[in-house]
């Protein structure tokens, strides 16, 4: 049973402007430790890819927060929600701490799609409730 659906579109130029204004602090606020390491690696080699990586993660976390119905209220935090990927490249939501406990207590699963073009990153998230009372 569908628990919630979330979508988000993000202007990559807005993310670039935030990085210029706030430096690494902006990325450190939004990204988990694993995501931050990937962002730093990509930014060092291809600055534009680093910005798009950050924009897709920002967009995916916004879409997820909408799908679970919390927005950016506890236990949902930027860093407790991570966008990982399977060996196939498929993006997946990886949760940590209180958000993981909240999500698992409700027997929820998430499905995520992300995309980016030159100026925009977009994400779509469907959250399902599993189990007999779904």
mmCIF file of N, CA, C and O in Angstrom, residues 36-133:
data_model
loop_
_atom_site.group_PDB
_atom_site.id
_atom_site.type_symbol
_atom_site.label_atom_id
_atom_site.label_comp_id
_atom_site.label_asym_id
_atom_site.label_seq_id
_atom_site.Cartn_x
_atom_site.Cartn_y
_atom_site.Cartn_z
ATOM 1 N N UNK A 36 29.392 12.978 1.663
ATOM 2 C CA UNK A 36 30.359 14.073 1.708
ATOM 3 C C UNK A 36 31.689 13.643 1.085
ATOM 4 O O UNK A 36 32.299 14.405 0.332
ATOM 5 N N UNK A 37 32.108 12.426 1.361
ATOM 6 C CA UNK A 37 33.359 11.919 0.783
ATOM 7 C C UNK A 37 33.245 11.836 -0.741
ATOM 8 O O UNK A 37 34.161 12.250 -1.468
ATOM 9 N N UNK A 38 32.113 11.342 -1.238
ATOM 10 C CA UNK A 38 31.896 11.262 -2.687
ATOM 11 C C UNK A 38 31.851 12.654 -3.293
ATOM 12 O O UNK A 38 32.442 12.909 -4.351
ATOM 13 N N UNK A 39 31.156 13.580 -2.632
ATOM 14 C CA UNK A 39 31.043 14.961 -3.133
ATOM 15 C C UNK A 39 32.428 15.615 -3.238
ATOM 16 O O UNK A 39 32.752 16.239 -4.245
ATOM 17 N N UNK A 40 33.239 15.421 -2.220
ATOM 18 C CA UNK A 40 34.588 16.022 -2.239
ATOM 19 C C UNK A 40 35.436 15.439 -3.368
ATOM 20 O O UNK A 40 36.152 16.171 -4.048
ATOM 21 N N UNK A 41 35.330 14.130 -3.548
ATOM 22 C CA UNK A 41 36.086 13.472 -4.612
ATOM 23 C C UNK A 41 35.644 13.983 -5.989
ATOM 24 O O UNK A 41 36.481 14.327 -6.826
ATOM 25 N N UNK A 42 34.351 14.034 -6.209
ATOM 26 C CA UNK A 42 33.851 14.507 -7.510
ATOM 27 C C UNK A 42 34.145 15.983 -7.732
ATOM 28 O O UNK A 42 34.491 16.386 -8.842
ATOM 29 N N UNK A 43 33.995 16.776 -6.690
ATOM 30 C CA UNK A 43 34.240 18.214 -6.818
ATOM 31 C C UNK A 43 35.696 18.507 -7.149
ATOM 32 O O UNK A 43 35.985 19.459 -7.886
ATOM 33 N N UNK A 44 36.595 17.715 -6.594
ATOM 34 C CA UNK A 44 38.028 17.922 -6.862
ATOM 35 C C UNK A 44 38.363 17.618 -8.317
ATOM 36 O O UNK A 44 39.193 18.298 -8.920
ATOM 37 N N UNK A 45 37.728 16.601 -8.880
ATOM 38 C CA UNK A 45 38.020 16.199 -10.253
ATOM 39 C C UNK A 45 37.190 16.956 -11.282
ATOM 40 O O UNK A 45 37.707 17.331 -12.338
ATOM 41 N N UNK A 46 35.899 17.122 -11.001
ATOM 42 C CA UNK A 46 34.979 17.793 -11.930
ATOM 43 C C UNK A 46 34.036 18.668 -11.112
ATOM 44 O O UNK A 46 32.967 18.193 -10.685
ATOM 45 N N UNK A 47 34.374 19.923 -10.889
ATOM 46 C CA UNK A 47 33.546 20.787 -10.033
ATOM 47 C C UNK A 47 32.058 20.797 -10.409
ATOM 48 O O UNK A 47 31.202 20.772 -9.529
ATOM 49 N N UNK A 48 31.754 20.804 -11.696
ATOM 50 C CA UNK A 48 30.342 20.821 -12.099
ATOM 51 C C UNK A 48 29.621 19.547 -11.682
ATOM 52 O O UNK A 48 28.460 19.588 -11.276
ATOM 53 N N UNK A 49 30.294 18.399 -11.785
ATOM 54 C CA UNK A 49 29.677 17.138 -11.356
ATOM 55 C C UNK A 49 29.457 17.129 -9.843
ATOM 56 O O UNK A 49 28.488 16.564 -9.355
ATOM 57 N N UNK A 50 30.348 17.750 -9.116
ATOM 58 C CA UNK A 50 30.178 17.849 -7.669
ATOM 59 C C UNK A 50 28.931 18.628 -7.307
ATOM 60 O O UNK A 50 28.170 18.228 -6.425
ATOM 61 N N UNK A 51 28.713 19.732 -7.995
ATOM 62 C CA UNK A 51 27.520 20.550 -7.735
ATOM 63 C C UNK A 51 26.264 19.760 -8.089
ATOM 64 O O UNK A 51 25.287 19.756 -7.335
ATOM 65 N N UNK A 52 26.265 19.069 -9.223
ATOM 66 C CA UNK A 52 25.093 18.282 -9.616
ATOM 67 C C UNK A 52 24.856 17.122 -8.648
ATOM 68 O O UNK A 52 23.706 16.785 -8.342
ATOM 69 N N UNK A 53 25.922 16.517 -8.151
ATOM 70 C CA UNK A 53 25.788 15.458 -7.150
ATOM 71 C C UNK A 53 25.084 15.997 -5.908
ATOM 72 O O UNK A 53 24.137 15.385 -5.396
ATOM 73 N N UNK A 54 25.516 17.144 -5.422
ATOM 74 C CA UNK A 54 24.899 17.759 -4.253
ATOM 75 C C UNK A 54 23.440 18.115 -4.539
ATOM 76 O O UNK A 54 22.562 17.881 -3.702
ATOM 77 N N UNK A 55 23.162 18.628 -5.717
ATOM 78 C CA UNK A 55 21.785 18.997 -6.088
ATOM 79 C C UNK A 55 20.876 17.769 -6.138
ATOM 80 O O UNK A 55 19.734 17.828 -5.676
ATOM 81 N N UNK A 56 21.363 16.653 -6.683
ATOM 82 C CA UNK A 56 20.520 15.457 -6.739
ATOM 83 C C UNK A 56 20.255 14.920 -5.331
ATOM 84 O O UNK A 56 19.144 14.461 -5.046
ATOM 85 N N UNK A 57 21.236 14.977 -4.443
ATOM 86 C CA UNK A 57 21.025 14.499 -3.065
ATOM 87 C C UNK A 57 20.057 15.413 -2.333
ATOM 88 O O UNK A 57 19.183 14.950 -1.614
ATOM 89 N N UNK A 58 20.195 16.711 -2.525
ATOM 90 C CA UNK A 58 19.273 17.676 -1.915
ATOM 91 C C UNK A 58 17.847 17.384 -2.384
ATOM 92 O O UNK A 58 16.914 17.279 -1.581
ATOM 93 N N UNK A 59 17.679 17.226 -3.686
ATOM 94 C CA UNK A 59 16.368 16.959 -4.275
ATOM 95 C C UNK A 59 15.790 15.635 -3.778
ATOM 96 O O UNK A 59 14.608 15.554 -3.425
ATOM 97 N N UNK A 60 16.600 14.593 -3.724
ATOM 98 C CA UNK A 60 16.121 13.279 -3.284
ATOM 99 C C UNK A 60 15.663 13.309 -1.831
ATOM 100 O O UNK A 60 14.637 12.717 -1.479
ATOM 101 N N UNK A 61 16.404 14.002 -0.991
ATOM 102 C CA UNK A 61 16.036 14.082 0.423
ATOM 103 C C UNK A 61 14.759 14.896 0.610
ATOM 104 O O UNK A 61 13.925 14.566 1.459
ATOM 105 N N UNK A 62 14.580 15.934 -0.181
ATOM 106 C CA UNK A 62 13.332 16.703 -0.155
ATOM 107 C C UNK A 62 12.160 15.819 -0.579
ATOM 108 O O UNK A 62 11.106 15.817 0.060
ATOM 109 N N UNK A 63 12.328 15.060 -1.666
ATOM 110 C CA UNK A 63 11.263 14.175 -2.148
ATOM 111 C C UNK A 63 10.929 13.115 -1.095
ATOM 112 O O UNK A 63 9.751 12.835 -0.833
ATOM 113 N N UNK A 64 11.946 12.523 -0.483
ATOM 114 C CA UNK A 64 11.729 11.523 0.558
ATOM 115 C C UNK A 64 10.989 12.127 1.747
ATOM 116 O O UNK A 64 10.035 11.530 2.261
ATOM 117 N N UNK A 65 11.403 13.308 2.175
ATOM 118 C CA UNK A 65 10.760 13.939 3.341
ATOM 119 C C UNK A 65 9.283 14.226 3.068
ATOM 120 O O UNK A 65 8.445 14.114 3.963
ATOM 121 N N UNK A 66 8.959 14.542 1.830
ATOM 122 C CA UNK A 66 7.556 14.752 1.454
ATOM 123 C C UNK A 66 6.802 13.427 1.435
ATOM 124 O O UNK A 66 5.645 13.356 1.866
ATOM 125 N N UNK A 67 7.430 12.365 0.932
ATOM 126 C CA UNK A 67 6.773 11.062 0.837
ATOM 127 C C UNK A 67 6.448 10.480 2.214
ATOM 128 O O UNK A 67 5.436 9.799 2.371
ATOM 129 N N UNK A 68 7.287 10.753 3.209
ATOM 130 C CA UNK A 68 7.004 10.242 4.549
ATOM 131 C C UNK A 68 6.118 11.193 5.346
ATOM 132 O O UNK A 68 5.703 10.875 6.458
ATOM 133 N N UNK A 69 5.849 12.363 4.792
ATOM 134 C CA UNK A 69 4.917 13.293 5.414
ATOM 135 C C UNK A 69 5.476 14.123 6.548
ATOM 136 O O UNK A 69 4.726 14.772 7.264
ATOM 137 N N UNK A 70 6.778 14.147 6.713
ATOM 138 C CA UNK A 70 7.384 14.906 7.804
ATOM 139 C C UNK A 70 7.963 16.240 7.370
ATOM 140 O O UNK A 70 8.140 17.133 8.194
ATOM 141 N N UNK A 71 8.280 16.377 6.099
ATOM 142 C CA UNK A 71 9.061 17.539 5.712
ATOM 143 C C UNK A 71 10.393 17.474 6.439
ATOM 144 O O UNK A 71 10.898 16.387 6.716
ATOM 145 N N UNK A 72 10.954 18.593 6.790
ATOM 146 C CA UNK A 72 12.231 18.605 7.513
ATOM 147 C C UNK A 72 11.999 18.796 9.014
ATOM 148 O O UNK A 72 12.520 19.710 9.638
ATOM 149 N N UNK A 73 11.144 17.911 9.576
ATOM 150 C CA UNK A 73 10.900 17.897 11.025
ATOM 151 C C UNK A 73 11.395 16.576 11.582
ATOM 152 O O UNK A 73 11.332 15.547 10.922
ATOM 153 N N UNK A 74 11.806 16.592 12.817
ATOM 154 C CA UNK A 74 12.335 15.394 13.476
ATOM 155 C C UNK A 74 11.342 14.254 13.364
ATOM 156 O O UNK A 74 10.158 14.499 13.470
ATOM 157 N N UNK A 75 11.823 13.057 13.150
ATOM 158 C CA UNK A 75 13.221 12.644 13.161
ATOM 159 C C UNK A 75 13.934 12.828 11.811
ATOM 160 O O UNK A 75 15.075 12.417 11.666
ATOM 161 N N UNK A 76 13.264 13.438 10.819
ATOM 162 C CA UNK A 76 13.888 13.658 9.509
ATOM 163 C C UNK A 76 14.915 14.771 9.607
ATOM 164 O O UNK A 76 14.595 15.889 10.011
ATOM 165 N N UNK A 77 16.155 14.433 9.277
ATOM 166 C CA UNK A 77 17.215 15.435 9.173
ATOM 167 C C UNK A 77 17.992 15.160 7.891
ATOM 168 O O UNK A 77 17.961 14.046 7.366
ATOM 169 N N UNK A 78 18.651 16.160 7.405
ATOM 170 C CA UNK A 78 19.429 16.015 6.177
ATOM 171 C C UNK A 78 20.411 14.855 6.273
ATOM 172 O O UNK A 78 20.523 14.044 5.367
ATOM 173 N N UNK A 79 21.159 14.810 7.362
ATOM 174 C CA UNK A 79 22.255 13.850 7.468
ATOM 175 C C UNK A 79 21.803 12.449 7.876
ATOM 176 O O UNK A 79 22.538 11.494 7.699
ATOM 177 N N UNK A 80 20.587 12.305 8.425
ATOM 178 C CA UNK A 80 20.102 10.970 8.790
ATOM 179 C C UNK A 80 19.506 10.237 7.593
ATOM 180 O O UNK A 80 19.228 9.051 7.667
ATOM 181 N N UNK A 81 19.335 10.943 6.506
ATOM 182 C CA UNK A 81 18.823 10.367 5.259
ATOM 183 C C UNK A 81 19.948 10.428 4.228
ATOM 184 O O UNK A 81 20.442 11.506 3.906
ATOM 185 N N UNK A 82 20.342 9.277 3.755
ATOM 186 C CA UNK A 82 21.451 9.190 2.811
ATOM 187 C C UNK A 82 20.957 8.586 1.501
ATOM 188 O O UNK A 82 20.100 7.709 1.511
ATOM 189 N N UNK A 83 21.492 9.056 0.400
ATOM 190 C CA UNK A 83 21.180 8.472 -0.904
ATOM 191 C C UNK A 83 22.387 7.644 -1.322
ATOM 192 O O UNK A 83 23.451 8.175 -1.613
ATOM 193 N N UNK A 84 22.193 6.337 -1.297
ATOM 194 C CA UNK A 84 23.238 5.417 -1.717
ATOM 195 C C UNK A 84 22.901 4.878 -3.091
ATOM 196 O O UNK A 84 21.984 5.366 -3.754
ATOM 197 N N UNK A 85 23.648 3.874 -3.501
ATOM 198 C CA UNK A 85 23.306 3.235 -4.768
ATOM 199 C C UNK A 85 23.674 1.766 -4.714
ATOM 200 O O UNK A 85 24.634 1.365 -4.056
ATOM 201 N N UNK A 86 22.863 0.985 -5.411
ATOM 202 C CA UNK A 86 23.106 -0.450 -5.531
ATOM 203 C C UNK A 86 24.219 -0.666 -6.554
ATOM 204 O O UNK A 86 24.552 0.255 -7.314
ATOM 205 N N UNK A 87 24.794 -1.864 -6.616
ATOM 206 C CA UNK A 87 25.829 -2.142 -7.629
ATOM 207 C C UNK A 87 25.347 -1.844 -9.063
ATOM 208 O O UNK A 87 26.146 -1.473 -9.916
ATOM 209 N N UNK A 88 24.048 -1.955 -9.287
ATOM 210 C CA UNK A 88 23.487 -1.663 -10.613
ATOM 211 C C UNK A 88 23.463 -0.165 -10.916
ATOM 212 O O UNK A 88 23.243 0.231 -12.052
ATOM 213 N N UNK A 89 23.662 0.650 -9.876
ATOM 214 C CA UNK A 89 23.575 2.098 -10.038
ATOM 215 C C UNK A 89 22.250 2.674 -9.566
ATOM 216 O O UNK A 89 22.088 3.884 -9.474
ATOM 217 N N UNK A 90 21.288 1.809 -9.258
ATOM 218 C CA UNK A 90 19.980 2.266 -8.796
ATOM 219 C C UNK A 90 20.127 3.013 -7.472
ATOM 220 O O UNK A 90 20.760 2.519 -6.543
ATOM 221 N N UNK A 91 19.546 4.210 -7.366
ATOM 222 C CA UNK A 91 19.628 4.957 -6.104
ATOM 223 C C UNK A 91 18.723 4.333 -5.047
ATOM 224 O O UNK A 91 17.651 3.807 -5.362
ATOM 225 N N UNK A 92 19.184 4.366 -3.802
ATOM 226 C CA UNK A 92 18.419 3.836 -2.672
ATOM 227 C C UNK A 92 18.524 4.795 -1.491
ATOM 228 O O UNK A 92 19.512 5.508 -1.345
ATOM 229 N N UNK A 93 17.493 4.781 -0.678
ATOM 230 C CA UNK A 93 17.502 5.558 0.555
ATOM 231 C C UNK A 93 18.122 4.698 1.652
ATOM 232 O O UNK A 93 17.722 3.553 1.861
ATOM 233 N N UNK A 94 19.098 5.257 2.353
ATOM 234 C CA UNK A 94 19.748 4.601 3.494
ATOM 235 C C UNK A 94 19.528 5.527 4.687
ATOM 236 O O UNK A 94 19.922 6.693 4.644
ATOM 237 N N UNK A 95 18.894 4.987 5.724
ATOM 238 C CA UNK A 95 18.549 5.820 6.882
ATOM 239 C C UNK A 95 19.428 5.495 8.081
ATOM 240 O O UNK A 95 19.947 4.384 8.204
ATOM 241 N N UNK A 96 19.552 6.475 8.977
ATOM 242 C CA UNK A 96 20.391 6.344 10.164
ATOM 243 C C UNK A 96 19.651 6.859 11.393
ATOM 244 O O UNK A 96 18.765 7.715 11.281
ATOM 245 N N UNK A 97 20.044 6.344 12.544
ATOM 246 C CA UNK A 97 19.579 6.860 13.826
ATOM 247 C C UNK A 97 18.078 6.810 14.032
ATOM 248 O O UNK A 97 17.400 5.846 13.659
ATOM 249 N N UNK A 98 17.552 7.872 14.635
ATOM 250 C CA UNK A 98 16.133 7.943 14.990
ATOM 251 C C UNK A 98 15.225 7.853 13.757
ATOM 252 O O UNK A 98 14.137 7.281 13.845
ATOM 253 N N UNK A 99 15.673 8.372 12.628
ATOM 254 C CA UNK A 99 14.859 8.294 11.413
ATOM 255 C C UNK A 99 14.732 6.848 10.954
ATOM 256 O O UNK A 99 13.648 6.401 10.562
ATOM 257 N N UNK A 100 15.810 6.094 11.030
ATOM 258 C CA UNK A 100 15.771 4.678 10.668
ATOM 259 C C UNK A 100 14.805 3.924 11.579
ATOM 260 O O UNK A 100 13.983 3.129 11.110
ATOM 261 N N UNK A 101 14.875 4.181 12.877
ATOM 262 C CA UNK A 101 13.976 3.538 13.832
ATOM 263 C C UNK A 101 12.519 3.900 13.546
ATOM 264 O O UNK A 101 11.645 3.027 13.557
ATOM 265 N N UNK A 102 12.247 5.175 13.295
ATOM 266 C CA UNK A 102 10.890 5.647 12.981
ATOM 267 C C UNK A 102 10.359 4.947 11.736
ATOM 268 O O UNK A 102 9.225 4.463 11.711
ATOM 269 N N UNK A 103 11.169 4.880 10.699
ATOM 270 C CA UNK A 103 10.799 4.295 9.411
ATOM 271 C C UNK A 103 10.530 2.793 9.550
ATOM 272 O O UNK A 103 9.514 2.280 9.068
ATOM 273 N N UNK A 104 11.432 2.084 10.223
ATOM 274 C CA UNK A 104 11.278 0.638 10.396
ATOM 275 C C UNK A 104 10.094 0.293 11.289
ATOM 276 O O UNK A 104 9.406 -0.712 11.053
ATOM 277 N N UNK A 105 9.815 1.099 12.308
ATOM 278 C CA UNK A 105 8.678 0.857 13.202
ATOM 279 C C UNK A 105 7.355 0.904 12.439
ATOM 280 O O UNK A 105 6.373 0.278 12.863
ATOM 281 N N UNK A 106 7.323 1.595 11.343
ATOM 282 C CA UNK A 106 6.108 1.708 10.533
ATOM 283 C C UNK A 106 6.094 0.723 9.366
ATOM 284 O O UNK A 106 5.193 0.759 8.537
ATOM 285 N N UNK A 107 7.131 -0.116 9.287
ATOM 286 C CA UNK A 107 7.254 -1.131 8.223
ATOM 287 C C UNK A 107 7.176 -0.486 6.834
ATOM 288 O O UNK A 107 6.444 -0.932 5.960
ATOM 289 N N UNK A 108 7.980 0.560 6.646
ATOM 290 C CA UNK A 108 7.974 1.293 5.382
ATOM 291 C C UNK A 108 9.163 0.886 4.510
ATOM 292 O O UNK A 108 10.210 0.493 5.023
ATOM 293 N N UNK A 109 8.988 1.008 3.213
ATOM 294 C CA UNK A 109 10.075 0.856 2.246
ATOM 295 C C UNK A 109 9.988 2.017 1.269
ATOM 296 O O UNK A 109 8.899 2.544 1.015
ATOM 297 N N UNK A 110 11.128 2.411 0.728
ATOM 298 C CA UNK A 110 11.172 3.559 -0.179
ATOM 299 C C UNK A 110 11.720 3.158 -1.533
ATOM 300 O O UNK A 110 12.621 2.317 -1.629
ATOM 301 N N UNK A 111 11.186 3.781 -2.573
ATOM 302 C CA UNK A 111 11.658 3.617 -3.947
ATOM 303 C C UNK A 111 12.000 5.020 -4.446
ATOM 304 O O UNK A 111 11.193 5.945 -4.294
ATOM 305 N N UNK A 112 13.170 5.169 -5.046
ATOM 306 C CA UNK A 112 13.671 6.489 -5.400
ATOM 307 C C UNK A 112 14.166 6.537 -6.840
ATOM 308 O O UNK A 112 14.790 5.587 -7.316
ATOM 309 N N UNK A 113 13.884 7.632 -7.497
ATOM 310 C CA UNK A 113 14.443 7.909 -8.822
ATOM 311 C C UNK A 113 14.989 9.327 -8.808
ATOM 312 O O UNK A 113 14.339 10.246 -8.289
ATOM 313 N N UNK A 114 16.211 9.506 -9.336
ATOM 314 C CA UNK A 114 16.819 10.832 -9.420
ATOM 315 C C UNK A 114 17.339 11.057 -10.837
ATOM 316 O O UNK A 114 17.702 10.117 -11.536
ATOM 317 N N UNK A 115 17.349 12.315 -11.235
ATOM 318 C CA UNK A 115 17.881 12.666 -12.549
ATOM 319 C C UNK A 115 18.415 14.090 -12.489
ATOM 320 O O UNK A 115 18.031 14.869 -11.611
ATOM 321 N N UNK A 116 19.307 14.411 -13.407
ATOM 322 C CA UNK A 116 19.775 15.798 -13.493
ATOM 323 C C UNK A 116 20.109 16.139 -14.932
ATOM 324 O O UNK A 116 20.482 15.279 -15.729
ATOM 325 N N UNK A 117 19.919 17.384 -15.233
ATOM 326 C CA UNK A 117 20.333 17.984 -16.498
ATOM 327 C C UNK A 117 21.177 19.192 -16.131
ATOM 328 O O UNK A 117 21.389 19.461 -14.949
ATOM 329 N N UNK A 118 21.601 19.940 -17.091
ATOM 330 C CA UNK A 118 22.519 21.044 -16.842
ATOM 331 C C UNK A 118 22.072 21.951 -15.693
ATOM 332 O O UNK A 118 22.837 22.210 -14.771
ATOM 333 N N UNK A 119 20.827 22.415 -15.720
ATOM 334 C CA UNK A 119 20.374 23.395 -14.729
ATOM 335 C C UNK A 119 19.465 22.842 -13.642
ATOM 336 O O UNK A 119 19.150 23.559 -12.698
ATOM 337 N N UNK A 120 19.012 21.595 -13.773
ATOM 338 C CA UNK A 120 18.029 21.072 -12.818
ATOM 339 C C UNK A 120 18.343 19.643 -12.382
ATOM 340 O O UNK A 120 18.852 18.850 -13.169
ATOM 341 N N UNK A 121 17.974 19.358 -11.140
ATOM 342 C CA UNK A 121 17.992 18.000 -10.602
ATOM 343 C C UNK A 121 16.572 17.721 -10.134
ATOM 344 O O UNK A 121 15.908 18.597 -9.569
ATOM 345 N N UNK A 122 16.095 16.516 -10.389
ATOM 346 C CA UNK A 122 14.738 16.156 -9.991
ATOM 347 C C UNK A 122 14.732 14.770 -9.359
ATOM 348 O O UNK A 122 15.549 13.921 -9.713
ATOM 349 N N UNK A 123 13.801 14.569 -8.437
ATOM 350 C CA UNK A 123 13.680 13.292 -7.744
ATOM 351 C C UNK A 123 12.215 12.951 -7.541
ATOM 352 O O UNK A 123 11.366 13.838 -7.399
ATOM 353 N N UNK A 124 11.968 11.646 -7.491
ATOM 354 C CA UNK A 124 10.631 11.123 -7.255
ATOM 355 C C UNK A 124 10.775 9.976 -6.267
ATOM 356 O O UNK A 124 11.639 9.115 -6.448
ATOM 357 N N UNK A 125 9.967 9.971 -5.233
ATOM 358 C CA UNK A 125 10.057 8.946 -4.194
ATOM 359 C C UNK A 125 8.665 8.413 -3.873
ATOM 360 O O UNK A 125 7.724 9.188 -3.681
ATOM 361 N N UNK A 126 8.559 7.097 -3.827
ATOM 362 C CA UNK A 126 7.329 6.427 -3.399
ATOM 363 C C UNK A 126 7.681 5.623 -2.151
ATOM 364 O O UNK A 126 8.649 4.859 -2.153
ATOM 365 N N UNK A 127 6.897 5.811 -1.097
ATOM 366 C CA UNK A 127 7.088 5.058 0.139
ATOM 367 C C UNK A 127 5.879 4.146 0.302
ATOM 368 O O UNK A 127 4.735 4.579 0.172
ATOM 369 N N UNK A 128 6.181 2.862 0.559
ATOM 370 C CA UNK A 128 5.129 1.866 0.743
ATOM 371 C C UNK A 128 5.126 1.349 2.164
ATOM 372 O O UNK A 128 6.161 1.293 2.819
ATOM 373 N N UNK A 129 3.936 0.963 2.616
ATOM 374 C CA UNK A 129 3.789 0.305 3.908
ATOM 375 C C UNK A 129 3.688 -1.182 3.642
ATOM 376 O O UNK A 129 2.900 -1.621 2.817
ATOM 377 N N UNK A 130 4.514 -1.965 4.342
ATOM 378 C CA UNK A 130 4.542 -3.418 4.192
ATOM 379 C C UNK A 130 3.770 -4.065 5.333
ATOM 380 O O UNK A 130 3.528 -3.439 6.362
ATOM 381 N N UNK A 131 3.420 -5.308 5.159
ATOM 382 C CA UNK A 131 2.840 -6.075 6.246
ATOM 383 C C UNK A 131 1.346 -6.266 6.131
ATOM 384 O O UNK A 131 0.706 -5.746 5.210
ATOM 385 N N UNK A 132 0.771 -6.985 7.113
ATOM 386 C CA UNK A 132 -0.629 -7.375 7.049
ATOM 387 C C UNK A 132 -1.627 -6.219 7.169
ATOM 388 O O UNK A 132 -2.730 -6.292 6.660
ATOM 389 N N UNK A 133 -1.237 -5.139 7.832
ATOM 390 C CA UNK A 133 -2.152 -4.009 7.989
ATOM 391 C C UNK A 133 -1.928 -2.926 6.942
ATOM 392 O O UNK A 133 -2.401 -1.818 7.087
#
